[in-house]
Structure formats: C-alpha cells, structure tokens
Short mmCIF file of C-alpha atoms in Angstrom, two decimals:
data_model
loop_
_atom_site.label_atom_id
_atom_site.label_comp_id
_atom_site.label_asym_id
_atom_site.label_seq_id
_atom_site.Cartn_x
_atom_site.Cartn_y
_atom_site.Cartn_z
CA MET A 114 -3.49 -96.33 14.09
CA ASN A 115 -1.40 -93.27 13.26
CA ILE A 116 -3.92 -90.47 12.81
CA ILE A 117 -1.25 -87.83 12.10
CA LYS A 118 -1.14 -87.30 8.36
CA LYS A 119 2.02 -86.47 6.55
CA ILE A 120 2.34 -82.81 5.59
CA PRO A 121 2.65 -82.52 1.79
CA ALA A 122 6.09 -81.49 0.60
CA THR A 123 4.57 -78.69 -1.46
CA LEU A 124 3.03 -77.19 1.69
CA LEU A 125 6.36 -77.38 3.51
CA ILE A 126 8.03 -75.56 0.62
CA SER A 127 5.30 -72.91 0.61
CA LEU A 128 5.65 -72.36 4.35
CA SER A 129 9.41 -72.08 3.98
CA LEU A 130 9.03 -69.50 1.23
CA ILE A 131 6.56 -67.48 3.32
CA SER A 132 8.96 -67.55 6.29
CA SER A 133 11.89 -66.46 4.12
CA PHE A 134 9.81 -63.65 2.62
CA ALA A 135 8.76 -62.45 6.09
CA ILE A 136 12.38 -62.37 7.28
CA ALA A 137 13.49 -60.51 4.15
CA SER A 138 10.64 -58.04 4.56
CA VAL A 139 11.61 -57.27 8.16
CA GLU A 140 15.24 -56.82 7.15
CA GLU A 141 14.19 -54.37 4.44
CA ASP A 142 12.01 -52.44 6.89
CA VAL A 143 14.87 -52.25 9.39
CA SER A 144 17.22 -51.08 6.66
CA THR A 145 14.73 -48.38 5.63
CA LEU A 146 14.57 -47.03 9.18
CA GLN A 147 18.33 -47.26 9.63
CA LYS A 148 19.07 -45.33 6.48
CA GLY A 149 16.39 -42.76 7.24
CA TRP A 150 17.85 -42.19 10.71
CA GLU A 151 21.40 -41.96 9.35
CA LYS A 152 20.35 -39.39 6.77
CA VAL A 153 18.74 -37.16 9.39
CA LYS A 154 21.39 -37.69 12.07
CA TYR A 155 24.57 -37.45 10.01
CA GLN A 156 23.69 -35.94 6.64
CA SER A 157 21.27 -33.16 7.59
CA PRO A 158 21.92 -29.84 9.33
CA GLU A 159 21.11 -29.84 13.03
CA SER A 160 18.32 -27.34 12.41
CA ALA A 161 16.52 -29.99 10.34
CA HIS A 162 16.82 -32.81 12.88
CA GLU A 163 13.57 -32.21 14.74
CA LYS A 164 11.35 -32.24 11.63
CA GLY A 165 13.36 -35.05 10.08
CA PHE A 166 12.97 -37.37 13.06
CA GLU A 167 9.33 -36.37 13.51
CA SER A 168 8.60 -37.52 9.96
CA LEU A 169 10.57 -40.72 10.48
CA ILE A 170 8.61 -41.53 13.66
CA LYS A 171 5.42 -41.77 11.58
CA GLU A 172 7.08 -44.24 9.23
CA ALA A 173 8.41 -46.30 12.14
CA ASN A 174 4.98 -46.36 13.79
CA GLN A 175 3.40 -47.73 10.61
CA LEU A 176 5.99 -50.49 10.38
CA VAL A 177 5.42 -51.44 14.01
CA VAL A 178 1.69 -51.76 13.33
CA GLN A 179 2.52 -54.13 10.48
CA ASN A 180 5.10 -56.04 12.56
CA PRO A 181 4.03 -55.67 16.22
CA ASN A 182 6.12 -58.56 17.49
CA ARG A 183 9.42 -57.83 15.75
CA ALA A 184 11.96 -56.58 18.26
CA GLU A 185 14.23 -55.21 15.51
CA ILE A 186 11.62 -52.75 14.29
CA LEU A 187 10.63 -51.81 17.83
CA ILE A 188 14.27 -51.02 18.62
CA TRP A 189 14.47 -48.66 15.67
CA GLN A 190 11.18 -47.07 16.59
CA GLY A 191 12.65 -46.37 20.03
CA ILE A 192 15.93 -45.05 18.62
CA ILE A 193 14.11 -42.69 16.29
CA GLU A 194 11.73 -41.42 18.97
CA SER A 195 14.54 -40.87 21.48
CA SER A 196 16.53 -39.06 18.79
CA TYR A 197 13.50 -36.88 18.12
CA ALA A 198 13.25 -36.12 21.84
CA GLY A 199 16.92 -35.10 21.86
CA ALA A 200 16.40 -32.79 18.89
CA LYS A 201 13.21 -31.32 20.35
CA GLY A 202 14.61 -30.75 23.84
CA GLY A 203 12.88 -29.28 26.86
CA LEU A 204 10.09 -30.74 28.97
CA GLY A 205 8.05 -31.36 25.82
CA ALA A 206 10.52 -34.08 24.87
CA LEU A 207 9.98 -36.06 28.07
CA ALA A 208 6.85 -37.84 26.84
CA HIS A 209 8.76 -39.09 23.79
CA VAL A 210 11.64 -40.32 25.94
CA LYS A 211 9.18 -42.25 28.10
CA ASN A 212 7.62 -43.75 24.96
CA ALA A 213 11.06 -44.82 23.76
CA LYS A 214 11.78 -46.45 27.12
CA LYS A 215 8.58 -48.51 26.92
CA THR A 216 9.42 -49.47 23.34
CA PHE A 217 12.89 -50.75 24.28
CA GLU A 218 11.43 -52.67 27.21
CA LYS A 219 8.89 -54.32 24.92
CA ALA A 220 11.66 -55.25 22.48
CA LEU A 221 13.59 -56.88 25.32
CA GLU A 222 10.52 -58.93 26.26
CA ILE A 223 10.24 -60.19 22.68
CA ASN A 224 13.90 -60.83 21.89
CA PRO A 225 16.70 -59.42 24.06
CA MET A 226 19.32 -60.58 21.56
CA ALA A 227 17.84 -58.67 18.61
CA LEU A 228 20.29 -56.43 16.75
CA ASP A 229 23.14 -57.65 18.99
CA GLY A 230 21.45 -56.51 22.19
CA SER A 231 20.86 -52.96 20.97
CA ALA A 232 17.79 -52.55 23.18
CA TYR A 233 19.97 -52.89 26.28
CA THR A 234 22.43 -50.26 25.03
CA SER A 235 19.67 -47.90 23.94
CA LEU A 236 17.79 -48.24 27.22
CA GLY A 237 21.01 -47.72 29.18
CA SER A 238 21.75 -44.55 27.26
CA LEU A 239 18.33 -43.18 28.17
CA TYR A 240 18.83 -43.86 31.86
CA TYR A 241 22.00 -41.74 32.07
CA GLN A 242 20.87 -38.92 29.79
CA VAL A 243 17.37 -38.35 31.18
CA PRO A 244 16.97 -36.29 34.38
CA GLY A 245 16.20 -38.22 37.54
CA TRP A 246 13.14 -38.06 39.77
CA PRO A 247 10.93 -36.03 40.06
CA ILE A 248 11.35 -34.79 36.48
CA GLY A 249 12.30 -38.00 34.73
CA PHE A 250 13.35 -41.60 35.26
CA GLY A 251 17.13 -41.12 35.02
CA ASP A 252 19.15 -43.60 37.09
CA ASP A 253 22.93 -44.08 36.78
CA LYS A 254 22.84 -47.48 38.47
CA LYS A 255 20.32 -48.81 35.94
CA ALA A 256 22.25 -47.12 33.13
CA ALA A 257 25.41 -49.02 34.05
CA GLU A 258 23.47 -52.26 34.35
CA TYR A 259 21.90 -52.01 30.90
CA LEU A 260 25.02 -50.68 29.17
CA LYS A 261 27.12 -53.53 30.57
CA LYS A 262 24.50 -56.03 29.45
CA GLY A 263 24.66 -54.60 25.94
CA LEU A 264 28.45 -54.90 26.02
CA SER A 265 28.27 -58.51 27.18
CA ILE A 266 26.26 -59.35 24.06
CA ASN A 267 28.27 -57.21 21.64
CA PRO A 268 31.64 -56.53 23.32
CA ASP A 269 33.39 -55.26 20.20
CA GLY A 270 30.54 -53.14 18.80
CA ILE A 271 31.06 -49.46 18.09
CA ASP A 272 27.79 -48.31 19.67
CA PRO A 273 27.88 -50.20 23.00
CA ASN A 274 31.47 -49.10 23.57
CA TYR A 275 30.75 -45.49 22.61
CA PHE A 276 27.71 -45.14 24.87
CA TYR A 277 29.46 -46.82 27.78
CA ALA A 278 32.37 -44.42 27.27
CA ASP A 279 30.00 -41.45 27.22
CA PHE A 280 28.42 -42.69 30.46
CA LEU A 281 31.86 -43.06 32.09
CA PHE A 282 32.87 -39.58 30.90
CA ARG A 283 29.78 -38.01 32.41
CA SER A 284 30.46 -39.96 35.60
CA GLY A 285 34.00 -38.54 35.81
CA ASP A 286 35.83 -41.78 34.95
CA TYR A 287 38.06 -40.31 32.26
CA PRO A 288 40.59 -43.18 32.02
CA GLY A 289 37.73 -45.67 31.68
CA ALA A 290 36.03 -43.49 29.08
CA GLU A 291 39.20 -43.25 27.02
CA LYS A 292 39.71 -47.02 27.15
CA SER A 293 36.17 -47.66 25.88
CA LEU A 294 36.51 -45.00 23.18
CA ARG A 295 39.75 -46.57 21.91
CA LYS A 296 37.99 -49.91 21.73
CA ALA A 297 35.05 -48.34 19.91
CA LEU A 298 37.43 -47.01 17.25
CA GLN A 299 38.67 -50.56 16.65
CA ALA A 300 35.16 -51.91 16.07
CA PRO A 301 34.69 -53.77 12.78
CA ALA A 302 32.81 -51.98 10.02
CA ARG A 303 29.10 -52.81 9.85
CA ASN A 304 27.71 -54.03 6.58
CA GLY A 305 25.71 -51.28 4.87
CA ARG A 306 26.25 -48.86 7.78
CA LYS A 307 29.15 -46.74 6.49
CA VAL A 308 27.32 -43.45 7.09
CA ALA A 309 26.55 -44.43 10.69
CA ASP A 310 30.06 -45.78 11.30
CA ASP A 311 31.71 -42.63 9.95
CA GLY A 312 29.39 -40.41 11.96
CA ARG A 313 29.93 -42.37 15.15
CA ARG A 314 33.72 -42.32 14.73
CA LYS A 315 33.55 -38.56 14.43
CA GLU A 316 31.61 -38.43 17.70
CA ILE A 317 34.15 -40.75 19.31
CA ASN A 318 37.04 -38.50 18.32
CA GLN A 319 35.19 -35.45 19.59
CA LEU A 320 34.66 -37.15 22.95
CA LEU A 321 38.32 -38.19 23.04
CA GLU A 322 39.25 -34.51 22.76
CA LYS A 323 37.00 -33.72 25.72
CA VAL A 324 38.58 -36.55 27.72
CA ALA A 325 42.06 -35.22 26.93
CA GLU A 326 41.03 -31.76 28.16
CA LYS A 327 39.74 -33.21 31.42
CA ARG A 328 42.88 -35.26 31.96
CA LYS A 329 45.28 -32.34 31.59
#
C-alpha cells in the first residue's frame, strides 16, 4: 500500500508563492543596503562617511537577524562594516574589520557563489589592506588566493578586477595592475548600480594615474 499521500495542488501553489515572496524580500533588502552604501560612499562628503556607515550597520544588523542564513545580506553587512572601519580608522577600527572578516567567512560557508563570489573578493581585500601580525590578520598570500577565487567566479566584474589591481599596485606589480584596471573599465554595467559603477570607474581612473606615475 502506498502510504504517501499526494500533496494538494493548492498547497504546492501556496508554497511556491511563499518561496517567491521570500526571494523577492531578500532582493529588496539587498537593494536597500546597496543603495544605502552607495549614497554614503559616493554621494556624501568624506566627513560624513563614518556616521553614515555607522547608521547603515544598524540597519544591516537588523536584516541579518531577520535573514540569518542569507549569504547575500551577510556579504553586505560585511561590506558596510568594513567600510565603516575604513572611515573610522585607527586601532579602534580593528574590531570592526575582524567582525567583517567573520561575516564574509560565514557567507562563504552558506553560499560561496552568492553575489557572483563577492565574499571572496571582499575577504581578499581585507587581507591586503589590514596590517599583519601582531596588530591584525593581514596576509598577502591569502589576499591573492581569495581575490583570484573571486575573479574565477566573476572574471569580467568591475569590483574583482579593481580590487585585484589595487592589490597588485600595492605589491609593486604596476604592469599587472594596469592590465586589471583596463579590464575593470570594460566591465558591463550592473543593473540598478549606476551610482556604484560610476564611483568605481572614478576610482579606477585615479589608480591608473598612480600607476602611470610609478611607471615613468
């Protein structure tokens, strides 16, 4: 006897609607954090960055509580907190950088492919920008490993190419940095991310000027 009962079609439809709503809700939450970050990062004076990111951290934390197992939201929580650390500066920022590192690592455990592998790129950028032991956890070898992993997932993306270029520049590989920057400039536009794309291209061109100075 088959003891497995058929699931009513109405229940299947309801479950499908709930799933679609959950996905849409997460996408909206991600978009909210993205736009908030873009506004602070690229549309606010530098003097307002610390307070702006500090406020945005609270919003990100609330969304993570509501969606604890969504890698996309965790990634943006980490991006915002690391941006806050950069704006804050000094030893007081180190705790926030460490929090961001743990957040990216958790996102990778949940879904390493989320947001085109952004957790890899973000984690790699921390490893080359944070001081090494005994002050921080900075490690150029790990930075290269994570940045290359991010590039393998999203080889044409503007962010993975920019951060890899920045890492190469700081490492003294100016030809390699220029090559990655040129590729970053050719990255396709991201849907709904014009502010971020324009801001990143400005940063790319600024770094290209620094590369040109070094290569004279």
